[in-house]
mmCIF file of C-alpha atoms in Angstrom:
data_model
loop_
_atom_site.group_PDB
_atom_site.id
_atom_site.type_symbol
_atom_site.label_atom_id
_atom_site.label_comp_id
_atom_site.label_asym_id
_atom_site.label_seq_id
_atom_site.Cartn_x
_atom_site.Cartn_y
_atom_site.Cartn_z
ATOM 1 C CA MET A 374 101.423 -36.520 -17.731
ATOM 2 C CA LYS A 375 100.984 -37.141 -14.128
ATOM 3 C CA LYS A 376 101.351 -33.486 -13.585
ATOM 4 C CA ALA A 377 98.829 -32.719 -16.230
ATOM 5 C CA PHE A 378 96.520 -35.281 -14.692
ATOM 6 C CA GLN A 379 97.000 -33.802 -11.271
ATOM 7 C CA SER A 380 96.438 -30.345 -12.649
ATOM 8 C CA LEU A 381 93.282 -31.543 -14.335
ATOM 9 C CA ARG A 382 92.205 -33.254 -11.123
ATOM 10 C CA MET A 383 92.850 -30.039 -9.224
ATOM 11 C CA LYS A 384 90.892 -28.062 -11.726
ATOM 12 C CA MET A 385 88.065 -30.546 -11.442
ATOM 13 C CA LEU A 386 88.151 -30.405 -7.671
ATOM 14 C CA CYS A 387 88.108 -26.646 -7.862
ATOM 15 C CA MET A 388 85.211 -26.815 -10.244
ATOM 16 C CA ILE A 389 83.383 -29.257 -7.966
ATOM 17 C CA ALA A 390 84.097 -26.996 -4.999
ATOM 18 C CA ALA A 391 82.858 -24.051 -7.001
ATOM 19 C CA MET A 392 79.772 -26.002 -8.018
ATOM 20 C CA VAL A 393 79.139 -26.994 -4.388
ATOM 21 C CA ALA A 394 79.570 -23.366 -3.382
ATOM 22 C CA ILE A 395 77.272 -22.229 -6.164
ATOM 23 C CA THR A 396 74.738 -24.940 -5.264
ATOM 24 C CA SER A 397 74.940 -23.952 -1.631
ATOM 25 C CA THR A 398 74.436 -20.329 -2.576
ATOM 26 C CA VAL A 399 71.515 -21.263 -4.839
ATOM 27 C CA ILE A 400 69.985 -23.274 -1.976
ATOM 28 C CA GLU A 401 70.439 -20.372 0.401
ATOM 29 C CA VAL A 402 68.986 -17.954 -2.143
ATOM 30 C CA THR A 403 66.116 -20.364 -2.789
ATOM 31 C CA ASN A 404 65.438 -20.713 0.952
ATOM 32 C CA TYR A 405 65.566 -16.952 1.337
ATOM 33 C CA TYR A 406 63.294 -16.583 -1.687
ATOM 34 C CA LEU A 407 60.831 -19.134 -0.216
ATOM 35 C CA ILE A 408 60.801 -17.335 3.144
ATOM 36 C CA VAL A 409 60.223 -14.027 1.379
ATOM 37 C CA LYS A 410 57.552 -15.681 -0.755
ATOM 38 C CA GLN A 411 55.855 -17.098 2.350
ATOM 39 C CA GLU A 412 55.838 -13.669 3.937
ATOM 40 C CA GLN A 413 54.558 -12.192 0.677
ATOM 41 C CA ALA A 414 52.006 -14.988 0.434
ATOM 42 C CA ALA A 415 50.846 -14.217 3.961
ATOM 43 C CA SER A 416 50.643 -10.516 3.088
ATOM 44 C CA ILE A 417 48.816 -11.298 -0.158
ATOM 45 C CA THR A 418 46.443 -13.609 1.740
ATOM 46 C CA LEU A 419 45.809 -10.858 4.263
ATOM 47 C CA VAL A 420 45.170 -8.308 1.478
ATOM 48 C CA ILE A 421 42.901 -10.731 -0.400
ATOM 49 C CA THR A 422 40.993 -11.495 2.808
ATOM 50 C CA PHE A 423 40.599 -7.765 3.500
ATOM 51 C CA LEU A 424 39.467 -7.060 -0.091
ATOM 52 C CA PHE A 425 37.015 -9.980 -0.025
ATOM 53 C CA GLY A 426 35.642 -8.826 3.337
ATOM 54 C CA SER A 427 35.280 -5.264 2.041
ATOM 55 C CA PHE A 428 33.593 -6.451 -1.144
ATOM 56 C CA THR A 429 31.232 -8.743 0.770
ATOM 57 C CA THR A 430 30.396 -5.982 3.243
ATOM 58 C CA THR A 431 29.729 -3.539 0.394
ATOM 59 C CA VAL A 432 27.494 -6.029 -1.443
ATOM 60 C CA PHE A 433 25.557 -6.828 1.739
ATOM 61 C CA TYR A 434 25.272 -3.116 2.499
ATOM 62 C CA PHE A 435 23.652 -2.400 -0.875
ATOM 63 C CA ILE A 436 21.391 -5.446 -0.671
ATOM 64 C CA ILE A 437 20.261 -4.624 2.855
ATOM 65 C CA ARG A 438 19.983 -0.915 1.965
ATOM 66 C CA ARG A 439 17.670 -1.849 -0.909
ATOM 67 C CA TYR A 440 15.370 -3.723 1.467
ATOM 68 C CA ILE A 441 15.527 -1.010 4.113
ATOM 69 C CA ILE A 442 14.613 1.635 1.510
ATOM 70 C CA ALA A 443 11.707 -0.557 0.361
ATOM 71 C CA VAL A 444 10.444 -0.929 3.942
ATOM 72 C CA GLU A 445 10.855 2.830 4.543
ATOM 73 C CA ASN A 446 8.877 3.572 1.354
ATOM 74 C CA LEU A 447 6.178 1.175 2.507
ATOM 75 C CA SER A 448 6.100 2.921 5.891
ATOM 76 C CA LYS A 449 5.830 6.398 4.276
ATOM 77 C CA THR A 450 3.064 5.154 1.997
ATOM 78 C CA MET A 451 1.163 3.735 4.967
ATOM 79 C CA LYS A 452 1.435 7.097 6.738
ATOM 80 C CA GLY A 453 0.035 8.784 3.632
ATOM 81 C CA ILE A 454 -2.822 6.288 3.548
ATOM 82 C CA SER A 455 -3.545 6.911 7.222
ATOM 83 C CA ASN A 456 -4.028 10.559 6.220
ATOM 84 C CA GLY A 457 -6.577 9.506 3.577
ATOM 85 C CA ASP A 458 -4.408 9.421 0.430
ATOM 86 C CA LEU A 459 -5.380 6.188 -1.348
ATOM 87 C CA SER A 460 -3.756 7.156 -4.647
ATOM 88 C CA VAL A 461 -0.289 5.921 -3.724
ATOM 89 C CA ASN A 462 1.502 2.673 -4.524
ATOM 90 C CA VAL A 463 4.857 1.339 -3.395
ATOM 91 C CA VAL A 464 7.401 0.691 -6.144
ATOM 92 C CA PRO A 465 7.674 -3.113 -6.274
ATOM 93 C CA LEU A 466 10.976 -4.909 -5.801
ATOM 94 C CA LYS A 467 12.202 -7.412 -8.343
ATOM 95 C CA GLY A 468 12.544 -10.944 -7.120
ATOM 96 C CA LYS A 469 10.602 -13.332 -4.964
ATOM 97 C CA ASN A 470 11.411 -12.599 -1.356
ATOM 98 C CA GLU A 471 9.396 -11.646 1.689
ATOM 99 C CA ILE A 472 9.711 -7.887 1.147
ATOM 100 C CA SER A 473 8.719 -7.995 -2.535
ATOM 101 C CA THR A 474 5.782 -10.295 -1.664
ATOM 102 C CA LEU A 475 4.719 -7.881 1.095
ATOM 103 C CA ILE A 476 4.918 -4.876 -1.251
ATOM 104 C CA SER A 477 3.042 -6.730 -3.988
ATOM 105 C CA SER A 478 0.279 -7.728 -1.547
ATOM 106 C CA PHE A 479 0.152 -4.161 -0.224
ATOM 107 C CA ASN A 480 -0.253 -2.758 -3.755
ATOM 108 C CA GLU A 481 -3.053 -5.281 -4.449
ATOM 109 C CA MET A 482 -4.757 -4.223 -1.202
ATOM 110 C CA MET A 483 -4.497 -0.569 -2.271
ATOM 111 C CA THR A 484 -6.029 -1.399 -5.671
ATOM 112 C CA HIS A 485 -8.947 -3.133 -3.930
ATOM 113 C CA MET A 486 -9.338 -0.220 -1.508
ATOM 114 C CA ARG A 487 -9.465 2.256 -4.422
ATOM 115 C CA MET A 488 -12.089 0.088 -6.144
ATOM 116 C CA LEU A 489 -14.054 -0.077 -2.885
ATOM 117 C CA ARG A 490 -13.787 3.698 -2.528
ATOM 118 C CA GLN A 491 -15.120 4.123 -6.082
ATOM 119 C CA LYS A 492 -18.022 1.782 -5.302
ATOM 120 C CA ILE A 493 -18.751 3.707 -2.109
ATOM 121 C CA SER A 494 -18.629 6.990 -4.029
ATOM 122 C CA LYS A 495 -20.954 5.595 -6.692
ATOM 123 C CA THR A 496 -23.321 4.229 -4.012
ATOM 124 C CA LYS A 497 -23.177 7.580 -2.225
ATOM 125 C CA SER A 498 -24.098 9.338 -5.460
ATOM 126 C CA THR A 499 -26.957 6.905 -6.060
ATOM 127 C CA VAL A 500 -28.219 7.288 -2.486
ATOM 128 C CA SER A 501 -27.921 11.077 -2.758
ATOM 129 C CA HIS A 502 -29.885 11.067 -6.029
ATOM 130 C CA SER A 503 -32.499 8.716 -4.551
ATOM 131 C CA SER A 504 -32.694 10.926 -1.470
ATOM 132 C CA GLU A 505 -33.298 13.989 -3.638
ATOM 133 C CA GLN A 506 -35.991 12.127 -5.550
ATOM 134 C CA LEU A 507 -37.553 10.961 -2.288
ATOM 135 C CA LEU A 508 -37.462 14.513 -0.926
ATOM 136 C CA THR A 509 -39.123 15.811 -4.102
ATOM 137 C CA SER A 510 -41.707 13.053 -3.877
ATOM 138 C CA MET A 511 -42.309 13.852 -0.195
ATOM 139 C CA GLU A 512 -42.781 17.543 -1.024
ATOM 140 C CA GLU A 513 -45.259 16.629 -3.777
ATOM 141 C CA THR A 514 -47.053 14.272 -1.360
ATOM 142 C CA LYS A 515 -47.119 17.015 1.269
ATOM 143 C CA THR A 516 -48.619 19.435 -1.258
ATOM 144 C CA ALA A 517 -51.213 16.825 -2.295
ATOM 145 C CA VAL A 518 -52.031 16.025 1.362
ATOM 146 C CA THR A 519 -52.366 19.747 2.068
ATOM 147 C CA GLU A 520 -54.706 20.143 -0.895
ATOM 148 C CA VAL A 521 -56.732 17.061 0.158
ATOM 149 C CA THR A 522 -56.866 18.390 3.735
ATOM 150 C CA MET A 523 -58.063 21.770 2.495
ATOM 151 C CA SER A 524 -60.641 20.049 0.299
ATOM 152 C CA ILE A 525 -61.805 17.918 3.232
ATOM 153 C CA GLN A 526 -61.980 21.020 5.413
ATOM 154 C CA GLU A 527 -63.983 22.822 2.697
ATOM 155 C CA ILE A 528 -66.259 19.802 2.403
ATOM 156 C CA ALA A 529 -66.568 19.659 6.199
ATOM 157 C CA ALA A 530 -67.316 23.377 6.303
ATOM 158 C CA GLY A 531 -69.845 22.865 3.523
ATOM 159 C CA SER A 532 -71.303 19.886 5.409
ATOM 160 C CA ASP A 533 -71.535 21.978 8.568
ATOM 161 C CA LYS A 534 -73.272 24.687 6.567
ATOM 162 C CA GLN A 535 -75.619 22.148 4.986
ATOM 163 C CA LEU A 536 -76.299 20.614 8.381
ATOM 164 C CA LEU A 537 -77.098 24.056 9.731
ATOM 165 C CA ASN A 538 -79.322 24.645 6.709
ATOM 166 C CA VAL A 539 -81.013 21.265 7.259
ATOM 167 C CA VAL A 540 -81.514 22.094 10.925
ATOM 168 C CA GLU A 541 -82.900 25.511 9.998
ATOM 169 C CA THR A 542 -85.088 23.911 7.364
ATOM 170 C CA GLU A 543 -86.296 21.334 9.864
ATOM 171 C CA GLN A 544 -87.029 24.069 12.380
ATOM 172 C CA ALA A 545 -88.856 26.012 9.716
ATOM 173 C CA MET A 546 -90.854 22.894 8.829
ATOM 174 C CA VAL A 547 -91.627 22.242 12.469
ATOM 175 C CA ASP A 548 -92.709 25.846 12.831
ATOM 176 C CA MET A 549 -94.815 25.527 9.694
ATOM 177 C CA ALA A 550 -96.291 22.278 10.935
ATOM 178 C CA LYS A 551 -97.206 23.938 14.210
ATOM 179 C CA LEU A 552 -98.647 26.836 12.387
ATOM 180 C CA LEU A 553 -100.667 24.513 10.194
ATOM 181 C CA GLN A 554 -101.760 22.612 13.228
ATOM 182 C CA LYS A 555 -102.908 25.821 14.842
ATOM 183 C CA MET A 556 -104.651 26.775 11.720
ATOM 184 C CA THR A 557 -106.381 23.488 11.510
ATOM 185 C CA ASP A 558 -107.296 23.645 15.162
ATOM 186 C CA HIS A 559 -108.809 27.103 14.739
ATOM 187 C CA SER A 560 -110.680 26.255 11.760
#
């Protein structure tokens, strides 16, 4: 029995040694696995950081590009307006930021300028019509003044003629009076 006990003890010691060896191996494998995992974690962190940076850069690019395109459109529209084209508007941006407020104010200004241009055109038409009427009235007045002037000249010519006739008649009366006086003096 002692031998059996010793054999069992030996088997147990072997099993314990095997378990220690297995545990040691598991610890080594676990340490290796943790080191590999740390390296993988660092690589994954680096990849995630790169992807996040790329995504953020792409998002900012499109956001900034949107604003740059809006400002470029506003600039092109202003050049068109400087050439006299008041029919244009800038496509408004959605949101409430400085650029969308600027574009909205610009479009309102253009609406007011178009209304002002229509008022000026209407006033121009009214002034043109009034000018034509005034010109017609002036021509009629000129014709009337010409006719009055001719009438006055005819009356003046007639007055001159009558004055000449009166003077001739007076001279004839003076001559007749002298003749009568001579006749009375001779009688």
